[in-house]
GROMACS .gro file of N, CA, C and O in nm:
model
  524
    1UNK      N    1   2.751   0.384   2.235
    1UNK     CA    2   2.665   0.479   2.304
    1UNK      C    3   2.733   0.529   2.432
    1UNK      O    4   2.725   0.651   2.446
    2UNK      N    5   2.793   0.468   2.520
    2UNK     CA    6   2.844   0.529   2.624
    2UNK      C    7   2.947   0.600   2.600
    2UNK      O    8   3.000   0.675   2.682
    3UNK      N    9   2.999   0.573   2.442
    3UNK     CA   10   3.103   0.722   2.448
    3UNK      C   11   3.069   0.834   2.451
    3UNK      O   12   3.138   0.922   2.505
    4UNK      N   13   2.925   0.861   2.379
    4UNK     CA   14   2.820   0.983   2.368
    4UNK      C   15   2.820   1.065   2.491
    4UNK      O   16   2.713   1.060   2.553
    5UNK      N   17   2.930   1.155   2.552
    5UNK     CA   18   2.886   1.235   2.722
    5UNK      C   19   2.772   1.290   2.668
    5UNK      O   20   2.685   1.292   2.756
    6UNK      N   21   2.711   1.360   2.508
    6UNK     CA   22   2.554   1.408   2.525
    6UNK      C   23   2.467   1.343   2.537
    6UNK      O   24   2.361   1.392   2.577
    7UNK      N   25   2.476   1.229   2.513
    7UNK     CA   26   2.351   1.113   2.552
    7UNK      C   27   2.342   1.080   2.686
    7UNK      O   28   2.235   1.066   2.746
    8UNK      N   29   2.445   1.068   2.731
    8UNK     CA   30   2.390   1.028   2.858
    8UNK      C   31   2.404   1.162   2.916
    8UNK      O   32   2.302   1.153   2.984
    9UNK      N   33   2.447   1.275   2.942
    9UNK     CA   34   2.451   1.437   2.983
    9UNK      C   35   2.228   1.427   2.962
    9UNK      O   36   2.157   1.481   3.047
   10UNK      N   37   2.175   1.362   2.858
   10UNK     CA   38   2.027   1.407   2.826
   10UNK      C   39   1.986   1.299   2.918
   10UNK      O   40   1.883   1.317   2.984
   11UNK      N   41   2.039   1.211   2.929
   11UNK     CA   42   1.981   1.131   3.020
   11UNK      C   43   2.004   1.123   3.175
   11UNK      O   44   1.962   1.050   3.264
   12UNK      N   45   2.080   1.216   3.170
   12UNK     CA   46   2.100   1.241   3.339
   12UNK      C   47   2.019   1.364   3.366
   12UNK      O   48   1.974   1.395   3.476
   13UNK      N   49   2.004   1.438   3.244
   13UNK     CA   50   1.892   1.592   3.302
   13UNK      C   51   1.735   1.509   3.291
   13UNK      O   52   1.642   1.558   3.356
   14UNK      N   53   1.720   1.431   3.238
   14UNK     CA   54   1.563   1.359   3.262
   14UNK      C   55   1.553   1.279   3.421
   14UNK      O   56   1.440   1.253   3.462
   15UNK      N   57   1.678   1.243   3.508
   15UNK     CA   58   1.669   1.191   3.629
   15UNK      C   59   1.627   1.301   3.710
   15UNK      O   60   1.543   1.315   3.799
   16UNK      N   61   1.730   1.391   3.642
   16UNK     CA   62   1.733   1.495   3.756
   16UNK      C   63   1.563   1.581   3.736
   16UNK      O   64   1.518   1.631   3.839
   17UNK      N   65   1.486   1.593   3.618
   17UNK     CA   66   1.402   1.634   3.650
   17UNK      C   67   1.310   1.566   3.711
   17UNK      O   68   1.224   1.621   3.780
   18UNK      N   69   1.318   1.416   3.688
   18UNK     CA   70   1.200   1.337   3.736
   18UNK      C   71   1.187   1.337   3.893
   18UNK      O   72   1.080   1.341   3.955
   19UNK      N   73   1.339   1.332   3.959
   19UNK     CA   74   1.342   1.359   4.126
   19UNK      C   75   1.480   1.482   4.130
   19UNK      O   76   1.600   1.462   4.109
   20UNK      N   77   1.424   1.586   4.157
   20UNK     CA   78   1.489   1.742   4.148
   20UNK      C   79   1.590   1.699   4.320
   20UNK      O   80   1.675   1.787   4.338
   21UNK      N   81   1.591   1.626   4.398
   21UNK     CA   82   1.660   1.614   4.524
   21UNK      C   83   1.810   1.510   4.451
   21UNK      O   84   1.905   1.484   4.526
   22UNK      N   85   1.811   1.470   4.329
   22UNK     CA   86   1.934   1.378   4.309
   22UNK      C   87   2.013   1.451   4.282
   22UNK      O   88   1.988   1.565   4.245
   23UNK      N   89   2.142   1.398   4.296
   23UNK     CA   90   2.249   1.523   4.275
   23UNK      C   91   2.318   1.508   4.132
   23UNK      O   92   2.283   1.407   4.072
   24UNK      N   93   2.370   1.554   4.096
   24UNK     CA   94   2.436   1.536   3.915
   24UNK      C   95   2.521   1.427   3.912
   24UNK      O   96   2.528   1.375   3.800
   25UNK      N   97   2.574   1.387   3.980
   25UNK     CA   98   2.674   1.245   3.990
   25UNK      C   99   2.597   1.145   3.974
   25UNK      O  100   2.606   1.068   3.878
   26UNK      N  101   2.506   1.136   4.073
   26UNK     CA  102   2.386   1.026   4.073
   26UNK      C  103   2.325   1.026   3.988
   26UNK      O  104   2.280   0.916   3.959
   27UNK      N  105   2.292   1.126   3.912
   27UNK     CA  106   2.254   1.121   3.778
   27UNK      C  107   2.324   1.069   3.649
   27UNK      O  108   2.291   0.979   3.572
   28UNK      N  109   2.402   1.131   3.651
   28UNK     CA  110   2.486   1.072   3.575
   28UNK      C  111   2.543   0.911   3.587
   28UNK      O  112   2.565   0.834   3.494
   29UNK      N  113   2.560   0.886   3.736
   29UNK     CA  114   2.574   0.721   3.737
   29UNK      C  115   2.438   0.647   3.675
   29UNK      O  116   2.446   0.556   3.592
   30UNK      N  117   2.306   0.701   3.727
   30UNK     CA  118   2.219   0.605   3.686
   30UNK      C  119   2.186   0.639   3.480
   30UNK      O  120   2.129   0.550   3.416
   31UNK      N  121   2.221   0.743   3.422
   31UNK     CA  122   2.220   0.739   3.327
   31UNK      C  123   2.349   0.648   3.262
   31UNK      O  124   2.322   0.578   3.164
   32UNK      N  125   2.445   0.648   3.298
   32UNK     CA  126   2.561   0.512   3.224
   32UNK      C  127   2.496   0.402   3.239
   32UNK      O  128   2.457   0.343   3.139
   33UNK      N  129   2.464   0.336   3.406
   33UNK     CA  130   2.381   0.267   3.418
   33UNK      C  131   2.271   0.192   3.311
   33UNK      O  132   2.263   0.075   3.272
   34UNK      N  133   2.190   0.316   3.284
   34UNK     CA  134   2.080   0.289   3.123
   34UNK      C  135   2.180   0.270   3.009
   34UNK      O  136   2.159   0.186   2.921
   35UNK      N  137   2.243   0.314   3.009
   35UNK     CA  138   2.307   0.330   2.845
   35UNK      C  139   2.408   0.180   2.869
   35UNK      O  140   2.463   0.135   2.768
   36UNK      N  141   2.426   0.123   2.978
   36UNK     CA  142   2.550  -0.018   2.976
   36UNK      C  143   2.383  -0.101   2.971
   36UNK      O  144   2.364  -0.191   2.889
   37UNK      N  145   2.274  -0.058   3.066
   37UNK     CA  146   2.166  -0.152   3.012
   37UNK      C  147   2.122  -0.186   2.840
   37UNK      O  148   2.076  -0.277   2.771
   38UNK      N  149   2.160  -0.082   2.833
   38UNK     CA  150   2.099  -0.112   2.670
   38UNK      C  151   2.208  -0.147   2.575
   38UNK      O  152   2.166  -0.212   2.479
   39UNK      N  153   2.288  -0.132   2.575
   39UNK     CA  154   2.392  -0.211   2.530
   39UNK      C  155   2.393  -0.375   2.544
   39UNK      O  156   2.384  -0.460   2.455
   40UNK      N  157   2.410  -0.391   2.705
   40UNK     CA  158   2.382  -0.554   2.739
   40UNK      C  159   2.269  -0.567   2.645
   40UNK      O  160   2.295  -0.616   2.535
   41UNK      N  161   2.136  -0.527   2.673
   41UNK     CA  162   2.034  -0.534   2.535
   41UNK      C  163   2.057  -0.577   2.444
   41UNK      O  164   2.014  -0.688   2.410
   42UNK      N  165   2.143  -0.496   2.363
   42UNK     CA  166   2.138  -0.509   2.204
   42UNK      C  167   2.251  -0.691   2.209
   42UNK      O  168   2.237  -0.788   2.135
   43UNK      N  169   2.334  -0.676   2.306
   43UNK     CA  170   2.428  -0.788   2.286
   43UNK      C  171   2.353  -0.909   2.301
   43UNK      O  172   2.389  -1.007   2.235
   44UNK      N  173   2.263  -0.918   2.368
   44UNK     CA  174   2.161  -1.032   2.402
   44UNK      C  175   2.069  -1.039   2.273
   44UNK      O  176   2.051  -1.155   2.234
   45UNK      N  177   2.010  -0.944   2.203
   45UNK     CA  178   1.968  -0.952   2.135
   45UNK      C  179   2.039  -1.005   1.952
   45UNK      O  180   1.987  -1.070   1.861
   46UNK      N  181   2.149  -0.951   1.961
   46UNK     CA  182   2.260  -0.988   1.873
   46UNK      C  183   2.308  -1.149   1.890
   46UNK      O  184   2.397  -1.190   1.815
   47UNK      N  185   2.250  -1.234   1.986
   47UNK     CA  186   2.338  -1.308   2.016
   47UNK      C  187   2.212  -1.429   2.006
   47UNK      O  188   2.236  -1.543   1.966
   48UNK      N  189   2.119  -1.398   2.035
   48UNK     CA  190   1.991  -1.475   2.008
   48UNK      C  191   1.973  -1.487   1.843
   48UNK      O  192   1.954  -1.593   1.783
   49UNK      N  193   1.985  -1.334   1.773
   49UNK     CA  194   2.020  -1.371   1.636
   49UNK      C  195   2.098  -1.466   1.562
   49UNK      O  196   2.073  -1.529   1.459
   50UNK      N  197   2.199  -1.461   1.638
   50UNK     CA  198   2.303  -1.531   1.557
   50UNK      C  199   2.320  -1.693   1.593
   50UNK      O  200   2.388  -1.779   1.537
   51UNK      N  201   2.238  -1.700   1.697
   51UNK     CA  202   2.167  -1.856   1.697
   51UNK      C  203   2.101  -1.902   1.619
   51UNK      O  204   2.124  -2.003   1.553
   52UNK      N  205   1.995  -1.821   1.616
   52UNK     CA  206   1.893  -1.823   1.514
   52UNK      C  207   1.938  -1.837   1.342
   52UNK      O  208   1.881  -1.907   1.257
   53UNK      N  209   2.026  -1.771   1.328
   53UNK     CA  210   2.073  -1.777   1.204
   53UNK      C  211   2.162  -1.898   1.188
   53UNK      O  212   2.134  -1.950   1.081
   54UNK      N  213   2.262  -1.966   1.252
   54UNK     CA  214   2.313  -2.086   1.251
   54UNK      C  215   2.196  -2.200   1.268
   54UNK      O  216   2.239  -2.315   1.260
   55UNK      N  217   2.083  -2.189   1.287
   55UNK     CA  218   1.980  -2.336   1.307
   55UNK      C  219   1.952  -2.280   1.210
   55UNK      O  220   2.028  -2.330   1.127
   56UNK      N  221   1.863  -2.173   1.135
   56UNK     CA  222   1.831  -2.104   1.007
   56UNK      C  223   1.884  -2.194   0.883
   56UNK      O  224   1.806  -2.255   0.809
   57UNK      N  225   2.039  -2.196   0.865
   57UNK     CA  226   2.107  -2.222   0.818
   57UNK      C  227   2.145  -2.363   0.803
   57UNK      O  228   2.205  -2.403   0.703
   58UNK      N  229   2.110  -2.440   0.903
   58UNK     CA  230   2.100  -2.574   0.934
   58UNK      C  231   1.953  -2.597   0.869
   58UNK      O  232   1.930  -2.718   0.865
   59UNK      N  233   1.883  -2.546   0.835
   59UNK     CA  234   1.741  -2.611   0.751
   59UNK      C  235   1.624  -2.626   0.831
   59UNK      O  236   1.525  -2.688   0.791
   60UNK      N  237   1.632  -2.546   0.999
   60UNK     CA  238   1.533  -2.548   1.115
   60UNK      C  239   1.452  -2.422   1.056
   60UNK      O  240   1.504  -2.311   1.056
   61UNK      N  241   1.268  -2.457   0.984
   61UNK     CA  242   1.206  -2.369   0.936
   61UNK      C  243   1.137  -2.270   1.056
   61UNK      O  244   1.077  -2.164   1.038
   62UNK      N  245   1.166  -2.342   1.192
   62UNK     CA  246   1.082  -2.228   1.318
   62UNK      C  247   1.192  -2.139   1.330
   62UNK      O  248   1.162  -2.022   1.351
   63UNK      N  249   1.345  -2.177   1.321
   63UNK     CA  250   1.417  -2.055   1.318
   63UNK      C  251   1.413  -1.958   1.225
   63UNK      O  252   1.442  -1.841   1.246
   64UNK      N  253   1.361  -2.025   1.077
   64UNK     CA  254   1.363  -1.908   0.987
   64UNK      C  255   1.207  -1.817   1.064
   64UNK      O  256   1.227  -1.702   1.103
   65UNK      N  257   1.111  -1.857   1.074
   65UNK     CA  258   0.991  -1.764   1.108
   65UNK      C  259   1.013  -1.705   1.235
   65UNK      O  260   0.943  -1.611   1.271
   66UNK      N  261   1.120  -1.759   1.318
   66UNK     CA  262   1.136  -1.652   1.471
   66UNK      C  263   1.258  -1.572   1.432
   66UNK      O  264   1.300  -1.485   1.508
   67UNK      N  265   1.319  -1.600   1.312
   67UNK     CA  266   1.406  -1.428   1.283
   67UNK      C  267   1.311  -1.366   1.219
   67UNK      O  268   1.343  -1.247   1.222
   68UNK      N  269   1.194  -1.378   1.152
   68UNK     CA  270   1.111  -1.323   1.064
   68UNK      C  271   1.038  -1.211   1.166
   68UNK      O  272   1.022  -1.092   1.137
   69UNK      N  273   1.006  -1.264   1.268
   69UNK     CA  274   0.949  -1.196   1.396
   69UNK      C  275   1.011  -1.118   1.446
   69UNK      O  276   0.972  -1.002   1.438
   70UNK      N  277   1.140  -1.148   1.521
   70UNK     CA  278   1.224  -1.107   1.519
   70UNK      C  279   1.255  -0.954   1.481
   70UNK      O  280   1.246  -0.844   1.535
   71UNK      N  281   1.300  -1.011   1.345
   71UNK     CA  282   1.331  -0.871   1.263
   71UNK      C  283   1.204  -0.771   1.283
   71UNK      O  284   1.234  -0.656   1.315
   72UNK      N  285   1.082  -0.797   1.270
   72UNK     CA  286   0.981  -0.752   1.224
   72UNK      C  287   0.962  -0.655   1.378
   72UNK      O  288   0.923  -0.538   1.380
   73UNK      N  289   1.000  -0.735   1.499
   73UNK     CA  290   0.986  -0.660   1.598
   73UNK      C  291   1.055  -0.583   1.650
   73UNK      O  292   1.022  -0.491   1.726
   74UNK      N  293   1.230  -0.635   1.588
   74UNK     CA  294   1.341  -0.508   1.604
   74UNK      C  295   1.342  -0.421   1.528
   74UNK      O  296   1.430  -0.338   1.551
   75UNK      N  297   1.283  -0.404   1.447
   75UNK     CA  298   1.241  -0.314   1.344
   75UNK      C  299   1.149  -0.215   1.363
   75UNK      O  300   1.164  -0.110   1.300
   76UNK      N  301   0.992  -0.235   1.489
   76UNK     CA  302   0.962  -0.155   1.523
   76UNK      C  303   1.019  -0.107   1.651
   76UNK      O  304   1.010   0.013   1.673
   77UNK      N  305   1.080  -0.188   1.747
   77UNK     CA  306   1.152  -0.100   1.874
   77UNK      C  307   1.242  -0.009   1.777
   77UNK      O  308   1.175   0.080   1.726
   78UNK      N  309   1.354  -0.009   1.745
   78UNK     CA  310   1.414   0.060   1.710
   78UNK      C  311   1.367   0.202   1.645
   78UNK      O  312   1.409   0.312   1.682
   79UNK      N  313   1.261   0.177   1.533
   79UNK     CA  314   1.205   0.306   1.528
   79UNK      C  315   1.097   0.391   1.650
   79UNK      O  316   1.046   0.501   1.632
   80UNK      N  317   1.085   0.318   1.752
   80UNK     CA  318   1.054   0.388   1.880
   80UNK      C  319   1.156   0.421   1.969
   80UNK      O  320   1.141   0.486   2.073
   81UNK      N  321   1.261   0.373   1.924
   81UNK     CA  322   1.382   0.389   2.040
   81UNK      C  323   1.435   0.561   2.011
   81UNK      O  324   1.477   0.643   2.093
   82UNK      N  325   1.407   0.579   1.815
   82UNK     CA  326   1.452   0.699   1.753
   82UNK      C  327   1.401   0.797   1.855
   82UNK      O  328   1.487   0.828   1.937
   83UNK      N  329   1.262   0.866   1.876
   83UNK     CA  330   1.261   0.918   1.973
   83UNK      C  331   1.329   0.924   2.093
   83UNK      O  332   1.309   1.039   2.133
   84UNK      N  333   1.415   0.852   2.194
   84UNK     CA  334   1.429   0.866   2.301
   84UNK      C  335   1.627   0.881   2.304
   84UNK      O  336   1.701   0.918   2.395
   85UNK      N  337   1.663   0.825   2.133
   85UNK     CA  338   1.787   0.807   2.148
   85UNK      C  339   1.846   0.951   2.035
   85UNK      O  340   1.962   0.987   2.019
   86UNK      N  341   1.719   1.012   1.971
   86UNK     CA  342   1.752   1.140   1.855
   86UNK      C  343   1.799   1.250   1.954
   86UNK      O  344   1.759   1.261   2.070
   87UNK      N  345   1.896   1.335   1.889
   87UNK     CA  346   1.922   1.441   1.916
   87UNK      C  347   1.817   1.510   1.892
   87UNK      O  348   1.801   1.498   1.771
   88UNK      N  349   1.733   1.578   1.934
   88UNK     CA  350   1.665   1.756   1.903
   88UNK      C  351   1.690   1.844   1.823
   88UNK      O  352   1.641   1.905   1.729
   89UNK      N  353   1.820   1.834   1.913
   89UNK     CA  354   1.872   1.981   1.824
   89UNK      C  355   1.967   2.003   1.724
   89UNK      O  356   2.025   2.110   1.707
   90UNK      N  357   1.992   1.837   1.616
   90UNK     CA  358   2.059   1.802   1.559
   90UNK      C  359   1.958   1.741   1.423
   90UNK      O  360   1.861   1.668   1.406
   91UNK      N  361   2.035   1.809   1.357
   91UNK     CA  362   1.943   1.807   1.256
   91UNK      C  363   1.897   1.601   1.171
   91UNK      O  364   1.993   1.523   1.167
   92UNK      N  365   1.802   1.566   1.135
   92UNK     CA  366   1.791   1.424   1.086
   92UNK      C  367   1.914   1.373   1.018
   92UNK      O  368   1.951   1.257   1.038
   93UNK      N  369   1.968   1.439   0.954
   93UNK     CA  370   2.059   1.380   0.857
   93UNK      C  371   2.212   1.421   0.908
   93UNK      O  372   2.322   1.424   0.852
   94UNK      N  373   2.179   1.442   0.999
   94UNK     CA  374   2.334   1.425   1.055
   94UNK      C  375   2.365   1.414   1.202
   94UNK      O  376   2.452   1.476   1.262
   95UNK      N  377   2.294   1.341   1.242
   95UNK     CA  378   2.259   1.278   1.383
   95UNK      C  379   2.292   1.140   1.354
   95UNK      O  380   2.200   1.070   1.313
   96UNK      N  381   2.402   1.091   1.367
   96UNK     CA  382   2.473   0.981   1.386
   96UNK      C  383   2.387   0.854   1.430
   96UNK      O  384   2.386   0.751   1.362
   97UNK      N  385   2.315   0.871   1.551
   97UNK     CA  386   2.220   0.829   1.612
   97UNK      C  387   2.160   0.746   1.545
   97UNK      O  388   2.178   0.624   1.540
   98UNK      N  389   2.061   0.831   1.473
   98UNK     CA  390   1.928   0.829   1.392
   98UNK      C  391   1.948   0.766   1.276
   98UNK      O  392   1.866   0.681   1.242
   99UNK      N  393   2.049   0.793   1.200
   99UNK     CA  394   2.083   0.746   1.071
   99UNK      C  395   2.090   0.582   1.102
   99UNK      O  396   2.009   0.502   1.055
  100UNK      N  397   2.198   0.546   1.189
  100UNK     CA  398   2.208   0.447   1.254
  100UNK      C  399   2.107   0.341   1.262
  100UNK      O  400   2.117   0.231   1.206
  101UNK      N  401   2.010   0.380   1.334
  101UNK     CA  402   1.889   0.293   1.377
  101UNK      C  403   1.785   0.300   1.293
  101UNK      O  404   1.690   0.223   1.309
  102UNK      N  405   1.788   0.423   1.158
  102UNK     CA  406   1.716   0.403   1.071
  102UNK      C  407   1.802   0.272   1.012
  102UNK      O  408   1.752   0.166   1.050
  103UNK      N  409   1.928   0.254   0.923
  103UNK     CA  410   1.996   0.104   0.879
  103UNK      C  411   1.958   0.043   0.943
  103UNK      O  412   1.913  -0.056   0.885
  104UNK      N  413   1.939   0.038   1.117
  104UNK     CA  414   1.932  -0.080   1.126
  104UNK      C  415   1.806  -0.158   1.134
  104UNK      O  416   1.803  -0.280   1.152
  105UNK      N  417   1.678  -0.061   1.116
  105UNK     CA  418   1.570  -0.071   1.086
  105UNK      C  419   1.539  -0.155   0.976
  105UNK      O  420   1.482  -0.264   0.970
  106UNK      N  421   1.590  -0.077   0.887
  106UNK     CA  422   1.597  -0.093   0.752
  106UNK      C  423   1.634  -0.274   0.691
  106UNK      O  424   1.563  -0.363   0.644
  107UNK      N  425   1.763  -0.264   0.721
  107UNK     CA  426   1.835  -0.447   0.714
  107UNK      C  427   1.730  -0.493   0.817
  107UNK      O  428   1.701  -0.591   0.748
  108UNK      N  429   1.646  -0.505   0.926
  108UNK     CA  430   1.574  -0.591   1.004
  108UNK      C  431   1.445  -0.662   0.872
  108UNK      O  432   1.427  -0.774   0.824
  109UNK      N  433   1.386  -0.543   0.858
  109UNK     CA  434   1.285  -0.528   0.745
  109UNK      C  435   1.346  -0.588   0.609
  109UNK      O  436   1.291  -0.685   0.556
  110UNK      N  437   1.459  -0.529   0.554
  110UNK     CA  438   1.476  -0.637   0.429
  110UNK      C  439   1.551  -0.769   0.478
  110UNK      O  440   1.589  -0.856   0.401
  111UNK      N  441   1.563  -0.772   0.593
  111UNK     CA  442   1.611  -0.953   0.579
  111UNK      C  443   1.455  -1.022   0.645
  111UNK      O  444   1.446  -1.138   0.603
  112UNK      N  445   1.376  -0.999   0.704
  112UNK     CA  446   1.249  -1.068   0.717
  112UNK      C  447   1.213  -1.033   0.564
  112UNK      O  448   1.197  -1.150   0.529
  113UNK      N  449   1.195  -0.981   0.481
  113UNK     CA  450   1.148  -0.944   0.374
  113UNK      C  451   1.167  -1.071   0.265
  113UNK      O  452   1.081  -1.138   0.207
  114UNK      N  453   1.358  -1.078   0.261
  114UNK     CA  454   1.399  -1.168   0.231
  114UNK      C  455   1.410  -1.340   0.251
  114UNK      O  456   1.443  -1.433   0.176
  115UNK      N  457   1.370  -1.332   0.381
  115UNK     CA  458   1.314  -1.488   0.448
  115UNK      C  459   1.192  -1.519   0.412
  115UNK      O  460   1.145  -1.631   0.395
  116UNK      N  461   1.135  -1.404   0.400
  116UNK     CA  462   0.942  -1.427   0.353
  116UNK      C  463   0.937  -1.498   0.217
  116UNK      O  464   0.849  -1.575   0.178
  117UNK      N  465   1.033  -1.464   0.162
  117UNK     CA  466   1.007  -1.424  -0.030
  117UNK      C  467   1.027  -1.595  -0.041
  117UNK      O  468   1.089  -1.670   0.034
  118UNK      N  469   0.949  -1.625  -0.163
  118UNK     CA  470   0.926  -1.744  -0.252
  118UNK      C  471   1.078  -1.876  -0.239
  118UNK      O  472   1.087  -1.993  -0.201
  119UNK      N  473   1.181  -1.766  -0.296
  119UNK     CA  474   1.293  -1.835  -0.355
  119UNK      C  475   1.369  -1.838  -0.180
  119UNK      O  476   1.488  -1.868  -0.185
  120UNK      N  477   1.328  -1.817  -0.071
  120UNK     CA  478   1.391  -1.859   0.102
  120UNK      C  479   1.306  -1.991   0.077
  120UNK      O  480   1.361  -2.099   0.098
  121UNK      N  481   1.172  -1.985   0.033
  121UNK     CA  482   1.134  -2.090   0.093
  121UNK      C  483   1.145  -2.250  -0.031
  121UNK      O  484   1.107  -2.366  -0.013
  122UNK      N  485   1.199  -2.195  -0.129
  122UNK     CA  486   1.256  -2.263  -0.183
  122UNK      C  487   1.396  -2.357  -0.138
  122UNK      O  488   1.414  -2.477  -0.159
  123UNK      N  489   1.477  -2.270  -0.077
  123UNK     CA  490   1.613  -2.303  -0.033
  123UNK      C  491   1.570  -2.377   0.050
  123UNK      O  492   1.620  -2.489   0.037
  124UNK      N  493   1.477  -2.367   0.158
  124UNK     CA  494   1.459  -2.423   0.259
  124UNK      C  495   1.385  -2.583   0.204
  124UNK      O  496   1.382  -2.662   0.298
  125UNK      N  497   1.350  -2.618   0.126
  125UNK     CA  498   1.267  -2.731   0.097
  125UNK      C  499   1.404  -2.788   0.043
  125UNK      O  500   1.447  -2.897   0.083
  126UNK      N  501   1.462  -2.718  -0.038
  126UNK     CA  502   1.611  -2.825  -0.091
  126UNK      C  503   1.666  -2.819   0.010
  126UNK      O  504   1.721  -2.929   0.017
  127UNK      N  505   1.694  -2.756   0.111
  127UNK     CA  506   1.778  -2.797   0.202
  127UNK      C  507   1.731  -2.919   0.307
  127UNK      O  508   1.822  -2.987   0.356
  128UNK      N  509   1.609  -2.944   0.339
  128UNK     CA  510   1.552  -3.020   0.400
  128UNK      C  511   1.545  -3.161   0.356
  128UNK      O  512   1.541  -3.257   0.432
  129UNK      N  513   1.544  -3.167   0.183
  129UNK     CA  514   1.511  -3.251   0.121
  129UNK      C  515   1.722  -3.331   0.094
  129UNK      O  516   1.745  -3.449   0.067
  130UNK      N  517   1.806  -3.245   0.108
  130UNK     CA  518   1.913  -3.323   0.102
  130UNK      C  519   1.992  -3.333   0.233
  130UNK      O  520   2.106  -3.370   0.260
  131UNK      N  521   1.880  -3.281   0.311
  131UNK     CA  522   1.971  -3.311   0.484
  131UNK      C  523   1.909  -3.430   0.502
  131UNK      O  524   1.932  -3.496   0.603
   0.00000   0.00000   0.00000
């Protein structure tokens, strides 16, 4: 995302309208600013996953139901994020963006999908039962 100069270029004209006295630099700093915030975001969030998925994996059934959540809840930020991170004036299907956070919508939803289903919670009882 911070390679995007139009993403953050849209996010420095929303500073500048919210207080019309900032100057375009300052704008532009506090828009990188957002866009290195949300990045740190996603890395924190990527990183709690992948905890989760190593105890998951170890046969811990509260880790399987807090990626289930998880997913279920990165699944709806992300399709609220579409609004604020879509191009306008770029059409759905070829907005890099959008496509993007629809996948990653998408894999959030079929891997809680897949943790839900019968034959996870199968694995999980043999795995418990030979740990």
């Amino acid at each position: 995302m911070r390679s995007q100069p139009t993403l953050r270029d849209r996010f420095a004209q929303d500073v500048i309208a919210a207080d019309p006295t900032a100057t375009l630099g300052t704008a532009q700093d506090a828009a990188s600013v957002l866009v290195w915030i949300v990045v740190a975001g996603l890395a924190l969030v990527w990183l709690v996953h992948l905890v989760l998925v190593v105890r998951t994996a170890g046969g811990h059934g509260a880790a399987r139901w807090a990626l289930v959540i998880l997913g279920l809840l990165g699944a709806a930020t992300v399709l609220l994020l579409q609004d604020v991170l879509a191009d306008p004036a770029v059409s759905p299907l070829r907005d890099l963006n959008r496509i993007a956070l629809a996948a990653q919508a998408l894999l959030a939803l079929s891997g809680s999908a897949l943790l839900l289903s019968r034959s996870a919670g199968r694995w999980f009882r043999e795995l418990r039962r030979r740990g």
